[in-house]
């Protein structure tokens, strides 16, 4: 993003454009409870370690970190620069985060700290991408149904017992990856069902 702004400073202006992107949402289950039962210094150390590694995984897969809200990380693939394999890289990123987060959770749980499962949602489609906010403060982010659906796919993991939910548009654009259907869902705000898939992580 920084390199793009150096080449074209006009991109710092408020406004957006429609682009095809893949959004990835992560969230830690029962994080509020964790904050209530864990010493603040311990919690801060754990969360910073977790977020450091999650963000490094995202950057290694060429994702653009949209924002971090507490324990949740929002990432987009396809902006500011698009690559042909953005959806597949987003899924590979989700699987890498899942592998790290599960190992981290088990290690922390063994210390008696109830660190929760990381839930992940991934979805591909058109979104309005750009700078939104005021003249003094704004974010480079995405708006639209594609983004909302990724967030809702993340949240439905808790209802169907999965850790990663991938939308069917992402699956259709992820050549070389295998998936299994996990649910057919009518997400909040929708009238038609959305098919959700889980990536098969043991592909050779």
C-alpha positions as a LaTeX table, in Angstrom:
\begin{tabular}{lrrr}
\hline
Residue & $x$ (\AA) & $y$ (\AA) & $z$ (\AA) \\
\hline
Unk1 & 0.00 & 0.00 & 0.00 \\
Unk2 & 2.85 & 2.37 & 0.89 \\
Unk3 & 4.61 & 1.71 & $-2.44$ \\
Unk4 & 1.37 & 2.39 & $-4.31$ \\
Unk5 & 0.92 & 5.70 & $-2.47$ \\
Unk6 & 4.47 & 6.75 & $-3.32$ \\
Unk7 & 3.75 & 6.15 & $-7.00$ \\
Unk8 & 0.37 & 7.90 & $-6.90$ \\
Unk9 & $-0.23$ & 10.28 & $-3.93$ \\
Unk10 & $-3.76$ & 10.97 & $-5.21$ \\
Unk11 & $-4.73$ & 7.61 & $-3.71$ \\
Unk12 & $-4.61$ & 9.32 & $-0.31$ \\
Unk13 & $-7.79$ & 11.18 & $-1.21$ \\
Unk14 & $-11.14$ & 10.07 & 0.17 \\
Unk15 & $-13.16$ & 7.86 & $-2.15$ \\
Unk16 & $-13.37$ & 4.34 & $-3.49$ \\
Unk17 & $-13.69$ & 2.06 & $-6.49$ \\
Unk18 & $-15.30$ & $-1.31$ & $-7.12$ \\
Unk19 & $-12.76$ & $-4.14$ & $-7.15$ \\
Unk20 & $-12.87$ & $-7.90$ & $-6.87$ \\
Unk21 & $-11.29$ & $-8.86$ & $-3.56$ \\
Unk22 & $-11.15$ & $-11.76$ & $-1.15$ \\
Unk23 & $-11.77$ & $-10.89$ & 2.49 \\
Unk24 & $-10.52$ & $-12.94$ & 5.44 \\
Unk25 & $-11.85$ & $-12.42$ & 8.97 \\
Unk26 & $-10.41$ & $-14.01$ & 12.12 \\
Unk27 & $-11.77$ & $-13.92$ & 15.66 \\
Unk28 & $-10.91$ & $-15.70$ & 18.91 \\
Unk29 & $-13.81$ & $-17.53$ & 20.58 \\
Unk30 & $-14.77$ & $-16.42$ & 24.10 \\
Unk31 & $-12.17$ & $-13.67$ & 24.14 \\
Unk32 & $-14.26$ & $-11.48$ & 26.47 \\
Unk33 & $-14.22$ & $-14.25$ & 29.08 \\
Unk34 & $-10.45$ & $-14.57$ & 28.64 \\
Unk35 & $-9.99$ & $-10.87$ & 29.42 \\
Unk36 & $-12.01$ & $-11.26$ & 32.61 \\
Unk37 & $-10.09$ & $-14.21$ & 34.05 \\
Unk38 & $-6.52$ & $-13.46$ & 32.89 \\
Unk39 & $-4.00$ & $-11.11$ & 34.45 \\
Unk40 & $-3.71$ & $-8.04$ & 32.18 \\
Unk41 & 0.06 & $-8.38$ & 31.76 \\
Unk42 & $-0.28$ & $-12.05$ & 30.83 \\
Unk43 & $-3.16$ & $-11.29$ & 28.47 \\
Unk44 & $-1.23$ & $-8.49$ & 26.76 \\
Unk45 & 1.79 & $-10.71$ & 26.23 \\
Unk46 & $-0.29$ & $-13.56$ & 24.84 \\
Unk47 & $-2.35$ & $-11.38$ & 22.51 \\
Unk48 & 0.67 & $-9.54$ & 21.16 \\
Unk49 & 2.50 & $-12.81$ & 20.51 \\
Unk50 & $-0.56$ & $-14.24$ & 18.77 \\
Unk51 & $-1.18$ & $-11.14$ & 16.65 \\
Unk52 & 2.50 & $-10.82$ & 15.73 \\
Unk53 & 2.50 & $-14.32$ & 14.28 \\
Unk54 & $-0.92$ & $-14.07$ & 12.63 \\
Unk55 & 0.00 & $-10.82$ & 10.90 \\
Unk56 & 3.34 & $-12.27$ & 9.76 \\
Unk57 & 1.45 & $-15.19$ & 8.19 \\
Unk58 & $-0.88$ & $-12.76$ & 6.43 \\
Unk59 & 1.97 & $-10.66$ & 5.06 \\
Unk60 & 3.84 & $-13.77$ & 3.90 \\
Unk61 & 0.78 & $-14.61$ & 1.77 \\
Unk62 & 0.67 & $-11.06$ & 0.33 \\
Unk63 & $-2.46$ & $-10.10$ & 2.23 \\
Unk64 & $-3.25$ & $-6.47$ & 3.08 \\
Unk65 & $-4.19$ & $-6.04$ & 6.74 \\
Unk66 & $-7.34$ & $-3.93$ & 6.77 \\
Unk67 & $-7.62$ & $-3.52$ & 10.53 \\
Unk68 & $-7.11$ & $-5.17$ & 13.91 \\
Unk69 & $-10.01$ & $-4.81$ & 16.34 \\
Unk70 & $-9.03$ & $-6.23$ & 19.71 \\
Unk71 & $-8.36$ & $-9.89$ & 18.97 \\
Unk72 & $-9.92$ & $-9.85$ & 15.49 \\
Unk73 & $-7.91$ & $-9.38$ & 12.30 \\
Unk74 & $-9.48$ & $-8.26$ & 9.01 \\
Unk75 & $-7.50$ & $-8.85$ & 5.81 \\
Unk76 & $-8.06$ & $-8.35$ & 2.12 \\
Unk77 & $-6.45$ & $-9.93$ & $-0.92$ \\
Unk78 & $-6.65$ & $-8.12$ & $-4.24$ \\
Unk79 & $-6.10$ & $-4.53$ & $-3.07$ \\
Unk80 & $-4.20$ & $-2.34$ & $-3.51$ \\
Unk81 & $-2.60$ & $-4.80$ & $-5.97$ \\
Unk82 & $-4.48$ & $-7.72$ & $-7.51$ \\
Unk83 & $-2.98$ & $-11.12$ & $-8.32$ \\
Unk84 & $-4.60$ & $-13.91$ & $-10.31$ \\
Unk85 & $-4.49$ & $-16.32$ & $-7.37$ \\
Unk86 & $-5.84$ & $-14.00$ & $-4.66$ \\
Unk87 & $-8.68$ & $-16.36$ & $-3.59$ \\
Unk88 & $-6.39$ & $-19.40$ & $-3.38$ \\
Unk89 & $-3.76$ & $-17.47$ & $-1.45$ \\
Unk90 & $-6.42$ & $-16.27$ & 0.97 \\
Unk91 & $-7.48$ & $-19.87$ & 1.62 \\
Unk92 & $-3.87$ & $-20.99$ & 2.04 \\
Unk93 & $-3.40$ & $-18.08$ & 4.44 \\
Unk94 & $-6.48$ & $-19.18$ & 6.40 \\
Unk95 & $-5.12$ & $-22.72$ & 6.70 \\
Unk96 & $-1.72$ & $-21.43$ & 7.85 \\
Unk97 & $-3.35$ & $-19.19$ & 10.47 \\
Unk98 & $-5.48$ & $-22.11$ & 11.63 \\
Unk99 & $-2.45$ & $-24.39$ & 12.03 \\
Unk100 & $-0.56$ & $-21.74$ & 14.01 \\
Unk101 & $-3.56$ & $-20.69$ & 16.12 \\
Unk102 & $-4.42$ & $-24.27$ & 17.10 \\
Unk103 & $-0.86$ & $-25.02$ & 18.18 \\
Unk104 & $-0.76$ & $-21.73$ & 20.10 \\
Unk105 & $-4.11$ & $-22.43$ & 21.78 \\
Unk106 & $-3.07$ & $-25.92$ & 22.90 \\
Unk107 & 0.21 & $-24.61$ & 24.30 \\
Unk108 & $-1.53$ & $-21.79$ & 26.21 \\
Unk109 & $-4.32$ & $-24.07$ & 27.46 \\
Unk110 & $-1.69$ & $-26.37$ & 28.95 \\
Unk111 & $-0.74$ & $-23.42$ & 31.18 \\
Unk112 & $-4.32$ & $-23.29$ & 32.45 \\
Unk113 & $-5.27$ & $-20.22$ & 30.40 \\
Unk114 & $-8.57$ & $-20.60$ & 28.48 \\
Unk115 & $-7.40$ & $-19.19$ & 25.15 \\
Unk116 & $-10.15$ & $-19.91$ & 22.62 \\
Unk117 & $-10.32$ & $-21.36$ & 19.13 \\
Unk118 & $-9.60$ & $-19.01$ & 16.24 \\
Unk119 & $-12.51$ & $-18.87$ & 13.80 \\
Unk120 & $-11.95$ & $-17.80$ & 10.20 \\
Unk121 & $-14.25$ & $-16.70$ & 7.38 \\
Unk122 & $-13.22$ & $-16.17$ & 3.75 \\
Unk123 & $-15.28$ & $-14.74$ & 0.88 \\
Unk124 & $-14.63$ & $-13.40$ & $-2.62$ \\
Unk125 & $-16.56$ & $-10.85$ & $-4.66$ \\
Unk126 & $-16.88$ & $-7.20$ & $-5.59$ \\
Unk127 & $-16.46$ & $-4.55$ & $-2.91$ \\
Unk128 & $-15.95$ & $-0.81$ & $-2.81$ \\
Unk129 & $-12.30$ & $-0.37$ & $-1.84$ \\
Unk130 & $-10.80$ & 2.97 & $-0.88$ \\
Unk131 & $-10.26$ & 5.58 & 1.80 \\
Unk132 & $-13.25$ & 6.11 & 4.05 \\
Unk133 & $-13.57$ & 8.48 & 6.99 \\
Unk134 & $-12.95$ & 12.19 & 7.44 \\
Unk135 & $-10.28$ & 14.55 & 6.16 \\
Unk136 & $-8.26$ & 14.22 & 9.37 \\
Unk137 & $-8.62$ & 10.45 & 9.84 \\
Unk138 & $-9.56$ & 7.70 & 7.42 \\
Unk139 & $-8.99$ & 4.02 & 6.72 \\
Unk140 & $-8.10$ & 2.15 & 3.54 \\
Unk141 & $-10.79$ & $-0.50$ & 3.69 \\
Unk142 & $-13.61$ & $-2.27$ & 1.87 \\
Unk143 & $-17.38$ & $-1.93$ & 2.00 \\
Unk144 & $-20.16$ & $-4.12$ & 0.71 \\
Unk145 & $-21.85$ & $-7.48$ & 0.78 \\
Unk146 & $-18.64$ & $-9.40$ & 0.05 \\
Unk147 & $-17.05$ & $-8.03$ & 3.22 \\
Unk148 & $-20.16$ & $-8.61$ & 5.32 \\
Unk149 & $-20.48$ & $-12.19$ & 4.10 \\
Unk150 & $-16.87$ & $-12.97$ & 5.05 \\
Unk151 & $-17.56$ & $-11.66$ & 8.55 \\
Unk152 & $-20.72$ & $-13.75$ & 8.84 \\
Unk153 & $-18.98$ & $-16.88$ & 7.58 \\
Unk154 & $-16.47$ & $-16.39$ & 10.39 \\
Unk155 & $-19.23$ & $-16.14$ & 12.98 \\
Unk156 & $-21.18$ & $-19.22$ & 11.82 \\
Unk157 & $-18.22$ & $-21.48$ & 12.60 \\
Unk158 & $-19.39$ & $-21.60$ & 16.21 \\
Unk159 & $-22.80$ & $-22.93$ & 15.16 \\
Unk160 & $-21.56$ & $-25.74$ & 12.90 \\
Unk161 & $-18.44$ & $-26.80$ & 14.80 \\
Unk162 & $-15.85$ & $-25.72$ & 12.26 \\
Unk163 & $-12.88$ & $-23.34$ & 12.41 \\
Unk164 & $-12.76$ & $-22.20$ & 8.76 \\
Unk165 & $-15.75$ & $-21.35$ & 6.55 \\
Unk166 & $-15.14$ & $-20.44$ & 2.92 \\
Unk167 & $-17.76$ & $-18.99$ & 0.60 \\
Unk168 & $-18.63$ & $-20.71$ & $-2.66$ \\
Unk169 & $-17.31$ & $-17.82$ & $-4.79$ \\
Unk170 & $-13.87$ & $-18.30$ & $-3.23$ \\
Unk171 & $-14.03$ & $-22.05$ & $-3.74$ \\
Unk172 & $-14.86$ & $-21.57$ & $-7.43$ \\
Unk173 & $-11.77$ & $-19.39$ & $-7.88$ \\
Unk174 & $-9.31$ & $-21.51$ & $-5.86$ \\
Unk175 & $-7.81$ & $-23.82$ & $-8.45$ \\
Unk176 & $-5.70$ & $-26.64$ & $-7.05$ \\
Unk177 & $-7.30$ & $-26.65$ & $-3.59$ \\
Unk178 & $-9.78$ & $-29.20$ & $-2.22$ \\
Unk179 & $-12.86$ & $-28.40$ & $-0.16$ \\
Unk180 & $-15.71$ & $-30.20$ & 1.52 \\
Unk181 & $-19.21$ & $-28.77$ & 1.96 \\
Unk182 & $-19.96$ & $-27.99$ & 5.59 \\
Unk183 & $-23.29$ & $-26.16$ & 5.52 \\
Unk184 & $-25.98$ & $-24.43$ & 3.53 \\
Unk185 & $-26.79$ & $-21.25$ & 5.39 \\
Unk186 & $-29.16$ & $-18.33$ & 5.21 \\
Unk187 & $-26.90$ & $-15.65$ & 6.62 \\
Unk188 & $-28.16$ & $-12.63$ & 8.49 \\
Unk189 & $-29.58$ & $-10.09$ & 6.07 \\
Unk190 & $-29.88$ & $-12.66$ & 3.26 \\
Unk191 & $-32.92$ & $-14.28$ & 1.69 \\
Unk192 & $-31.10$ & $-16.98$ & $-0.29$ \\
Unk193 & $-28.94$ & $-19.75$ & 1.11 \\
Unk194 & $-25.15$ & $-19.53$ & 0.94 \\
Unk195 & $-23.03$ & $-22.65$ & 0.60 \\
Unk196 & $-20.12$ & $-22.83$ & 3.03 \\
Unk197 & $-17.08$ & $-25.03$ & 2.58 \\
Unk198 & $-14.11$ & $-26.14$ & 4.64 \\
Unk199 & $-10.68$ & $-26.50$ & 3.05 \\
Unk200 & $-9.11$ & $-29.95$ & 3.15 \\
Unk201 & $-5.77$ & $-29.31$ & 4.78 \\
Unk202 & $-3.99$ & $-32.60$ & 4.21 \\
Unk203 & $-3.68$ & $-32.25$ & 0.43 \\
Unk204 & $-0.23$ & $-33.44$ & $-0.73$ \\
\hline
\end{tabular}
